[in-house]
Amino acid sequence: MSVTRRQLGALVGAAFLAPALPARPASAAAPAWKLMWAPDPAAVGLRAFETIEDDRADSHPAGQPHIYVEGDAFRFNMHTADRDTSTDRQRQEVTGNRNPDGYLRWLTGETWRVTYSMYIPSSLKATTTFTHISQTKMPGTGTSPITVTSLRRVNGVQTIEHKIFESDTLVGRTELEPLHDKWIDAEYEIKIGDGGSGSVRWVLRSGGTTLVDATKTGDTFLGDRVRPKWGIYRSLGDTSGSLQNCYLLLRNMRAYKQVQATATRLEAESATISQGVVESNHAGFSGAGFVNTDNVAGAYVEWRHTAAAAGPATLTVRYANGTGSDRLADLAVNGRVVASGLSFPATGAWTTWASRSVVADLAAGANTIRLTAATAGGCPNLDYLEVVQ
Ligand code: GCU
Ligand code: CA
């Protein structure tokens, strides 16, 4: 059966005027990442952290502070003169994730993700004994680390590695020297649990290249809770001559907690359409088709969604844009524009679909979510809206 564009348009119009049949939303509970900590160094300074261990043995007052904000980054200085309370090692570290209303507690059974960028100058070298630049630990003294990111010499080669400490499980490792003197991106995920119920994922990227993306199972819980640390904590036992005055920079620090969220898929072809038609001539869509809005500013698709609770939701629009330029649209929730001139970049073909996400607050109960073409090109072709909350 072939249905013309005009007939489909009429069908949609008729369905819209008739008593609405309940749309059958595809809903599923799925894990989602909830942003819990995103300190702006310039605004909050070292209050971003639960505790600061800046020369805690007061070994080098002339070098204080060793930890401070520099531009958009946190800076950790280490001088060869610095000594920790155990004098065979050095430590300039911060712990935890502090928000204005208190610090985060990472508990057993939970999964956390931390992302950040780091700058390791060539003066901060890998050593034959330990140099940790990040750890997770149980707070308090007397326990070993749970996981460590370390700069270690392996067969004379400088490397950066991540390990589950107690079992000495190597999660991943790559050469350090190519990463010196540039910003690199780290991603760390910990599922907190005893024995085989724990796991760690460690990802390291430089520019657009993923150098390590590895996951290992292992014991990630000692007791109480897990707390991250960053900075420089290293042994003076190095035999490679690598200890010198150095520093470490960290920026764009984020912590996310995994939560159960409900994803609801709302097909565009079941939504209210103004100046557009349902079509199915470009493959790859979900449901019965997609909406092709008229190429005119003001054309829109409006979805209805019933939210269980008020609060932030991730709104993801699946779309295709087979033209060579961006299509722009305004996203409004309950009549209020939450993203103006949201761009939908070219996807390469009308059969190539991509996603665009916005986080916006929903009201408890009924909500309208409307995407309105902002320019004469109209909207991109719209497949569905997914609401994750
Ligand atoms: C083509 C394409 C449509 C699209 C339209 C547009 O006609 O087949 O699916 O909607 O371009 O430029 O918006
Ligand atoms: Ca169109």
CSV table of C-alpha atoms and ligand atoms in Angstrom, one decimal:
chain,number,residue,atom,x,y,z
A,1,MET,CA,0.0,0.0,0.0
A,2,SER,CA,1.4,3.3,-0.9
A,3,VAL,CA,0.3,6.4,1.0
A,4,THR,CA,1.1,9.8,-0.3
A,5,ARG,CA,2.5,12.5,1.8
A,6,ARG,CA,-0.8,14.4,1.6
A,7,GLN,CA,-2.9,11.3,2.7
A,8,LEU,CA,-0.5,10.7,5.6
A,9,GLY,CA,-0.8,14.4,6.6
A,10,ALA,CA,-4.6,14.1,6.5
A,11,LEU,CA,-4.5,10.9,8.6
A,12,VAL,CA,-2.4,12.5,11.2
A,13,GLY,CA,-4.7,15.5,11.3
A,14,ALA,CA,-7.7,13.2,11.6
A,15,ALA,CA,-6.1,11.2,14.4
A,16,PHE,CA,-5.3,14.4,16.2
A,17,LEU,CA,-8.9,15.6,16.0
A,18,ALA,CA,-10.4,12.3,17.1
A,19,PRO,CA,-10.3,11.3,20.8
A,20,ALA,CA,-6.6,10.5,21.3
A,21,LEU,CA,-5.8,6.8,21.5
A,22,PRO,CA,-3.5,6.3,24.4
A,23,ALA,CA,0.0,6.3,22.9
A,24,ARG,CA,1.8,3.1,24.0
A,25,PRO,CA,5.1,4.4,25.4
A,26,ALA,CA,8.1,2.1,25.3
A,27,SER,CA,9.4,2.5,28.9
A,28,ALA,CA,12.3,0.7,30.5
A,29,ALA,CA,14.2,1.1,33.7
A,30,ALA,CA,17.9,1.4,32.8
A,31,PRO,CA,21.0,2.7,34.5
A,32,ALA,CA,21.8,6.3,33.9
A,33,TRP,CA,24.6,8.6,35.1
A,34,LYS,CA,23.6,11.4,37.5
A,35,LEU,CA,26.0,14.3,37.8
A,36,MET,CA,26.8,14.7,41.5
A,37,TRP,CA,29.9,16.9,41.5
A,38,ALA,CA,31.3,19.4,39.0
A,39,PRO,CA,33.5,22.0,40.8
A,40,ASP,CA,34.6,25.2,39.1
A,41,PRO,CA,38.1,25.7,40.5
A,42,ALA,CA,37.9,29.5,40.2
A,43,ALA,CA,34.6,29.7,42.0
A,44,VAL,CA,35.0,27.1,44.8
A,45,GLY,CA,38.7,26.7,45.1
A,46,LEU,CA,39.9,23.8,47.3
A,47,ARG,CA,36.4,23.6,48.9
A,48,ALA,CA,35.8,21.3,46.0
A,49,PHE,CA,37.4,18.5,48.2
A,50,GLU,CA,36.6,16.8,51.4
A,51,THR,CA,40.1,17.2,52.9
A,52,ILE,CA,43.4,18.8,51.8
A,53,GLU,CA,46.7,17.1,52.5
A,54,ASP,CA,49.1,19.9,51.7
A,55,ASP,CA,52.5,19.2,53.3
A,56,ARG,CA,50.8,17.6,56.3
A,57,ALA,CA,54.1,17.1,58.0
A,58,ASP,CA,55.0,20.8,57.5
A,59,SER,CA,58.3,19.7,56.0
A,60,HIS,CA,58.7,22.6,53.6
A,61,PRO,CA,56.9,25.8,54.7
A,62,ALA,CA,58.7,27.9,52.0
A,63,GLY,CA,56.9,25.8,49.4
A,64,GLN,CA,53.4,26.2,50.8
A,65,PRO,CA,50.8,26.1,49.5
A,66,HIS,CA,51.7,23.2,47.4
A,67,ILE,CA,48.0,22.7,46.3
A,68,TYR,CA,46.1,25.7,44.8
A,69,VAL,CA,43.9,26.8,41.9
A,70,GLU,CA,45.7,28.0,38.8
A,71,GLY,CA,43.3,29.3,36.1
A,72,ASP,CA,40.7,26.6,35.5
A,73,ALA,CA,42.8,23.9,37.1
A,74,PHE,CA,43.8,22.5,40.4
A,75,ARG,CA,47.6,22.5,40.8
A,76,PHE,CA,49.8,20.1,42.9
A,77,ASN,CA,53.4,21.1,43.4
A,78,MET,CA,56.0,18.6,44.6
A,79,HIS,CA,59.5,19.7,45.5
A,80,THR,CA,62.3,17.2,46.1
A,81,ALA,CA,62.6,18.7,49.6
A,82,ASP,CA,59.0,17.7,50.6
A,83,ARG,CA,58.5,14.9,53.1
A,84,ASP,CA,55.4,13.2,54.3
A,85,THR,CA,54.9,12.0,57.9
A,86,SER,CA,56.6,8.8,56.8
A,87,THR,CA,59.9,10.3,55.6
A,88,ASP,CA,60.5,7.7,52.9
A,89,ARG,CA,57.8,9.3,50.8
A,90,GLN,CA,56.2,12.5,49.6
A,91,ARG,CA,52.5,13.5,49.5
A,92,GLN,CA,50.5,16.4,48.2
A,93,GLU,CA,46.9,15.2,47.9
A,94,VAL,CA,43.3,16.1,48.1
A,95,THR,CA,40.5,13.7,49.0
A,96,GLY,CA,36.8,13.3,48.3
A,97,ASN,CA,34.1,15.4,46.5
A,98,ARG,CA,32.7,18.3,48.3
A,99,ASN,CA,29.6,20.3,47.3
A,100,PRO,CA,28.2,23.3,49.2
A,101,ASP,CA,25.9,21.0,51.2
A,102,GLY,CA,28.5,18.4,52.2
A,103,TYR,CA,30.7,15.7,50.7
A,104,LEU,CA,29.7,12.7,48.7
A,105,ARG,CA,29.7,9.3,50.2
A,106,TRP,CA,30.5,6.4,47.8
A,107,LEU,CA,28.9,3.3,49.4
A,108,THR,CA,29.0,-0.4,48.8
A,109,GLY,CA,26.6,-1.6,46.1
A,110,GLU,CA,26.9,1.7,44.2
A,111,THR,CA,28.6,2.5,41.0
A,112,TRP,CA,30.5,5.8,40.5
A,113,ARG,CA,32.1,7.5,37.5
A,114,VAL,CA,34.7,10.2,37.7
A,115,THR,CA,36.0,12.1,34.6
A,116,TYR,CA,38.7,14.7,34.5
A,117,SER,CA,41.5,16.1,32.4
A,118,MET,CA,45.1,16.0,33.6
A,119,TYR,CA,48.4,17.6,32.6
A,120,ILE,CA,51.5,15.6,33.5
A,121,PRO,CA,54.6,17.7,32.8
A,122,SER,CA,57.7,15.8,31.7
A,123,SER,CA,59.2,16.7,35.1
A,124,LEU,CA,56.7,14.3,36.7
A,125,LYS,CA,58.3,11.0,35.7
A,126,ALA,CA,57.5,7.4,36.2
A,127,THR,CA,59.6,5.8,38.9
A,128,THR,CA,60.8,2.3,39.9
A,129,THR,CA,59.0,2.5,43.2
A,130,PHE,CA,55.5,3.9,43.6
A,131,THR,CA,54.2,7.2,42.2
A,132,HIS,CA,50.4,7.4,42.6
A,133,ILE,CA,48.6,10.3,41.0
A,134,SER,CA,45.1,9.1,42.0
A,135,GLN,CA,43.8,6.5,44.5
A,136,THR,CA,40.6,5.3,46.0
A,137,LYS,CA,40.8,4.5,49.7
A,138,MET,CA,38.7,3.8,52.7
A,139,PRO,CA,38.9,7.0,54.8
A,140,GLY,CA,41.1,6.8,57.9
A,141,THR,CA,44.7,5.6,58.3
A,142,GLY,CA,46.1,2.1,58.3
A,143,THR,CA,44.5,0.7,55.2
A,144,SER,CA,46.0,0.1,51.8
A,145,PRO,CA,44.6,1.8,48.7
A,146,ILE,CA,41.7,0.1,46.9
A,147,THR,CA,42.7,1.2,43.4
A,148,VAL,CA,45.6,3.3,42.1
A,149,THR,CA,46.6,5.2,39.0
A,150,SER,CA,50.4,5.2,39.0
A,151,LEU,CA,53.4,6.3,37.0
A,152,ARG,CA,55.6,3.2,36.9
A,153,ARG,CA,58.8,2.3,35.1
A,154,VAL,CA,58.3,-1.1,33.4
A,155,ASN,CA,61.5,-2.5,31.9
A,156,GLY,CA,63.0,1.0,31.8
A,157,VAL,CA,59.9,2.4,30.0
A,158,GLN,CA,57.8,5.1,31.7
A,159,THR,CA,54.2,4.0,31.9
A,160,ILE,CA,50.9,5.2,33.4
A,161,GLU,CA,48.8,2.3,34.7
A,162,HIS,CA,45.7,1.6,36.8
A,163,LYS,CA,45.5,-1.3,39.3
A,164,ILE,CA,43.2,-2.9,41.8
A,165,PHE,CA,45.7,-2.7,44.6
A,166,GLU,CA,45.2,-5.6,47.0
A,167,SER,CA,45.1,-8.3,44.3
A,168,ASP,CA,47.7,-6.4,42.2
A,169,THR,CA,45.3,-6.7,39.2
A,170,LEU,CA,46.4,-4.6,36.3
A,171,VAL,CA,43.4,-2.9,34.7
A,172,GLY,CA,45.3,-1.1,32.0
A,173,ARG,CA,48.7,0.5,31.1
A,174,THR,CA,50.1,2.6,28.4
A,175,GLU,CA,53.4,4.5,27.7
A,176,LEU,CA,53.7,7.8,29.6
A,177,GLU,CA,56.3,9.7,27.6
A,178,PRO,CA,53.9,10.4,24.6
A,179,LEU,CA,51.4,11.8,27.1
A,180,HIS,CA,53.8,14.3,28.8
A,181,ASP,CA,53.2,18.0,28.5
A,182,LYS,CA,49.6,17.8,27.1
A,183,TRP,CA,46.1,17.6,28.5
A,184,ILE,CA,44.8,14.0,28.5
A,185,ASP,CA,41.4,12.7,29.6
A,186,ALA,CA,40.8,10.1,32.2
A,187,GLU,CA,37.6,8.2,33.0
A,188,TYR,CA,37.3,6.0,36.0
A,189,GLU,CA,34.4,3.8,37.0
A,190,ILE,CA,34.1,1.8,40.2
A,191,LYS,CA,31.4,-0.7,41.1
A,192,ILE,CA,31.9,-1.0,44.8
A,193,GLY,CA,31.7,-4.5,46.1
A,194,ASP,CA,33.5,-7.3,47.9
A,195,GLY,CA,35.4,-9.9,46.0
A,196,GLY,CA,34.0,-10.7,42.6
A,197,SER,CA,31.1,-8.2,42.9
A,198,GLY,CA,33.4,-5.3,42.5
A,199,SER,CA,34.9,-4.0,39.2
A,200,VAL,CA,36.8,-1.1,37.8
A,201,ARG,CA,36.9,0.5,34.4
A,202,TRP,CA,39.7,2.8,33.4
A,203,VAL,CA,39.8,4.8,30.2
A,204,LEU,CA,42.5,7.1,29.0
A,205,ARG,CA,42.2,9.4,26.0
A,206,SER,CA,44.6,11.8,24.3
A,207,GLY,CA,43.1,14.1,21.7
A,208,GLY,CA,40.6,12.0,19.9
A,209,THR,CA,42.4,8.7,20.5
A,210,THR,CA,41.4,6.1,23.2
A,211,LEU,CA,44.6,4.6,24.5
A,212,VAL,CA,43.1,2.4,27.2
A,213,ASP,CA,39.5,1.3,27.8
A,214,ALA,CA,39.7,-1.7,30.1
A,215,THR,CA,37.5,-3.3,32.8
A,216,LYS,CA,38.6,-5.8,35.5
A,217,THR,CA,36.6,-7.5,38.2
A,218,GLY,CA,38.0,-7.4,41.7
A,219,ASP,CA,37.5,-6.5,45.4
A,220,THR,CA,36.7,-2.8,45.6
A,221,PHE,CA,35.4,-2.5,49.1
A,222,LEU,CA,37.2,-2.6,52.4
A,223,GLY,CA,34.7,-1.1,54.9
A,224,ASP,CA,32.8,2.1,55.6
A,225,ARG,CA,33.0,3.8,52.2
A,226,VAL,CA,35.2,4.5,49.2
A,227,ARG,CA,36.9,7.9,48.7
A,228,PRO,CA,38.9,9.2,45.7
A,229,LYS,CA,42.2,11.0,46.1
A,230,TRP,CA,44.2,13.0,43.6
A,231,GLY,CA,47.7,14.6,43.7
A,232,ILE,CA,51.2,13.3,43.9
A,233,TYR,CA,52.1,10.6,46.4
A,234,ARG,CA,55.4,8.9,45.7
A,235,SER,CA,58.2,6.9,47.3
A,236,LEU,CA,61.7,8.4,47.5
A,237,GLY,CA,63.1,4.9,46.8
A,238,ASP,CA,63.2,5.5,43.0
A,239,THR,CA,66.5,4.2,41.5
A,240,SER,CA,66.1,5.7,38.0
A,241,GLY,CA,67.0,9.3,38.9
A,242,SER,CA,63.5,10.4,38.1
A,243,LEU,CA,62.7,12.5,41.2
A,244,GLN,CA,62.7,16.2,40.5
A,245,ASN,CA,60.6,19.2,41.3
A,246,CYS,CA,57.4,18.7,39.4
A,247,TYR,CA,53.6,19.4,39.4
A,248,LEU,CA,50.3,18.0,38.3
A,249,LEU,CA,47.3,19.8,36.9
A,250,LEU,CA,43.7,18.6,37.0
A,251,ARG,CA,40.6,20.3,35.5
A,252,ASN,CA,37.0,19.5,34.4
A,253,MET,CA,36.6,17.2,37.3
A,254,ARG,CA,33.2,15.5,37.4
A,255,ALA,CA,31.7,12.7,39.5
A,256,TYR,CA,28.6,10.8,38.5
A,257,LYS,CA,26.6,8.2,40.4
A,258,GLN,CA,24.7,5.5,38.6
A,259,VAL,CA,21.0,5.6,39.2
A,260,GLN,CA,18.1,3.6,37.9
A,261,ALA,CA,16.2,5.8,35.5
A,262,THR,CA,13.2,5.2,33.4
A,263,ALA,CA,13.6,5.7,29.7
A,264,THR,CA,10.4,6.4,27.8
A,265,ARG,CA,10.4,6.5,24.0
A,266,LEU,CA,7.8,8.7,22.4
A,267,GLU,CA,7.6,8.3,18.6
A,268,ALA,CA,7.3,11.6,16.7
A,269,GLU,CA,4.7,10.0,14.4
A,270,SER,CA,2.4,9.7,17.5
A,271,ALA,CA,2.9,13.3,18.6
A,272,THR,CA,1.1,16.5,17.7
A,273,ILE,CA,2.4,17.7,14.4
A,274,SER,CA,2.0,21.3,13.1
A,275,GLN,CA,3.2,21.9,9.5
A,276,GLY,CA,4.6,18.4,8.8
A,277,VAL,CA,3.8,14.9,7.8
A,278,VAL,CA,4.6,11.4,8.8
A,279,GLU,CA,6.7,9.6,6.3
A,280,SER,CA,8.6,6.3,6.1
A,281,ASN,CA,10.7,6.6,2.9
A,282,HIS,CA,14.1,7.0,4.6
A,283,ALA,CA,15.0,3.7,6.4
A,284,GLY,CA,16.5,3.4,9.9
A,285,PHE,CA,13.6,5.0,11.9
A,286,SER,CA,12.0,3.3,14.9
A,287,GLY,CA,8.2,2.7,15.1
A,288,ALA,CA,6.0,3.4,12.0
A,289,GLY,CA,7.9,6.3,10.5
A,290,PHE,CA,9.3,9.7,11.2
A,291,VAL,CA,8.0,13.3,10.9
A,292,ASN,CA,9.1,15.4,8.0
A,293,THR,CA,8.3,19.0,9.0
A,294,ASP,CA,7.7,21.5,6.2
A,295,ASN,CA,10.8,23.5,5.5
A,296,VAL,CA,9.5,26.6,7.3
A,297,ALA,CA,10.3,28.3,10.6
A,298,GLY,CA,7.6,27.6,13.1
A,299,ALA,CA,6.9,24.0,12.1
A,300,TYR,CA,6.8,21.9,15.2
A,301,VAL,CA,6.3,18.5,16.8
A,302,GLU,CA,4.9,18.4,20.4
A,303,TRP,CA,5.1,15.4,22.6
A,304,ARG,CA,3.2,14.7,25.8
A,305,HIS,CA,4.9,13.0,28.7
A,306,THR,CA,3.7,12.2,32.2
A,307,ALA,CA,6.5,12.4,34.7
A,308,ALA,CA,6.4,10.5,37.9
A,309,ALA,CA,8.2,13.3,39.7
A,310,ALA,CA,9.4,16.9,39.2
A,311,GLY,CA,13.0,17.2,38.4
A,312,PRO,CA,15.7,17.1,35.8
A,313,ALA,CA,15.3,14.7,32.8
A,314,THR,CA,17.4,14.0,29.8
A,315,LEU,CA,15.5,14.7,26.6
A,316,THR,CA,17.0,13.0,23.6
A,317,VAL,CA,15.8,13.7,20.1
A,318,ARG,CA,16.6,11.2,17.4
A,319,TYR,CA,16.9,12.8,14.0
A,320,ALA,CA,18.3,12.7,10.5
A,321,ASN,CA,19.6,15.7,8.6
A,322,GLY,CA,20.6,14.8,5.0
A,323,THR,CA,21.5,18.3,4.1
A,324,GLY,CA,24.9,19.9,4.3
A,325,SER,CA,24.2,22.3,7.1
A,326,ASP,CA,22.8,22.4,10.6
A,327,ARG,CA,19.1,22.6,11.2
A,328,LEU,CA,18.1,24.8,14.2
A,329,ALA,CA,15.1,24.4,16.5
A,330,ASP,CA,13.9,25.7,19.8
A,331,LEU,CA,13.1,23.1,22.5
A,332,ALA,CA,10.3,24.2,24.9
A,333,VAL,CA,9.0,22.4,28.0
A,334,ASN,CA,5.6,23.4,29.1
A,335,GLY,CA,5.7,26.5,26.9
A,336,ARG,CA,9.1,27.7,28.2
A,337,VAL,CA,12.1,27.5,25.8
A,338,VAL,CA,14.8,25.5,27.5
A,339,ALA,CA,17.2,25.3,24.5
A,340,SER,CA,17.0,28.1,21.9
A,341,GLY,CA,18.4,27.5,18.5
A,342,LEU,CA,19.5,23.9,19.4
A,343,SER,CA,21.5,22.7,16.4
A,344,PHE,CA,21.0,19.4,14.7
A,345,PRO,CA,24.2,18.9,12.6
A,346,ALA,CA,24.2,17.2,9.3
A,347,THR,CA,24.1,13.4,9.6
A,348,GLY,CA,25.4,12.7,6.1
A,349,ALA,CA,22.2,11.2,4.7
A,350,TRP,CA,18.5,11.1,5.4
A,351,THR,CA,18.9,7.4,6.3
A,352,THR,CA,21.6,8.2,8.9
A,353,TRP,CA,20.1,9.0,12.3
A,354,ALA,CA,21.8,10.7,15.3
A,355,SER,CA,20.8,11.9,18.7
A,356,ARG,CA,20.8,15.3,20.4
A,357,SER,CA,20.3,15.5,24.2
A,358,VAL,CA,19.3,18.3,26.5
A,359,VAL,CA,18.7,18.2,30.3
A,360,ALA,CA,15.7,20.1,31.4
A,361,ASP,CA,13.3,20.2,34.4
A,362,LEU,CA,10.0,18.4,34.1
A,363,ALA,CA,6.9,19.0,36.2
A,364,ALA,CA,5.3,16.2,38.1
A,365,GLY,CA,2.5,14.8,36.0
A,366,ALA,CA,1.6,16.1,32.5
A,367,ASN,CA,4.3,17.9,30.4
A,368,THR,CA,4.5,19.1,26.9
A,369,ILE,CA,7.8,19.0,25.0
A,370,ARG,CA,7.8,20.9,21.8
A,371,LEU,CA,10.5,21.2,19.1
A,372,THR,CA,9.9,24.2,16.8
A,373,ALA,CA,11.9,24.9,13.7
A,374,ALA,CA,13.9,28.1,14.2
A,375,THR,CA,14.9,28.8,10.6
A,376,ALA,CA,13.4,28.5,7.1
A,377,GLY,CA,14.9,25.0,6.7
A,378,GLY,CA,12.4,23.5,9.1
A,379,CYS,CA,13.2,20.8,11.6
A,380,PRO,CA,15.4,17.9,10.7
A,381,ASN,CA,13.5,14.7,10.1
A,382,LEU,CA,12.4,13.6,13.6
A,383,ASP,CA,12.2,9.9,14.7
A,384,TYR,CA,11.4,10.1,18.4
A,385,LEU,CA,11.9,11.8,21.7
A,386,GLU,CA,13.3,9.8,24.6
A,387,VAL,CA,12.8,11.0,28.1
A,388,VAL,CA,15.1,9.6,30.8
A,389,GLN,CA,14.3,10.5,34.4
B,1,GCU,C1,14.2,15.8,1.4
B,1,GCU,C2,14.0,14.6,2.3
B,1,GCU,C3,13.0,14.8,3.4
B,1,GCU,C4,13.4,16.0,4.2
B,1,GCU,C5,13.6,17.2,3.3
B,1,GCU,C6,14.1,18.5,4.0
B,1,GCU,O1,13.0,16.1,0.8
B,1,GCU,O2,13.5,13.5,1.5
B,1,GCU,O3,12.8,13.7,4.2
B,1,GCU,O4,12.5,16.3,5.2
B,1,GCU,O5,14.5,16.9,2.3
B,1,GCU,O6,15.0,19.1,3.5
B,1,GCU,O7,13.6,18.8,5.1
B,2,CA,CA,11.5,18.6,6.0
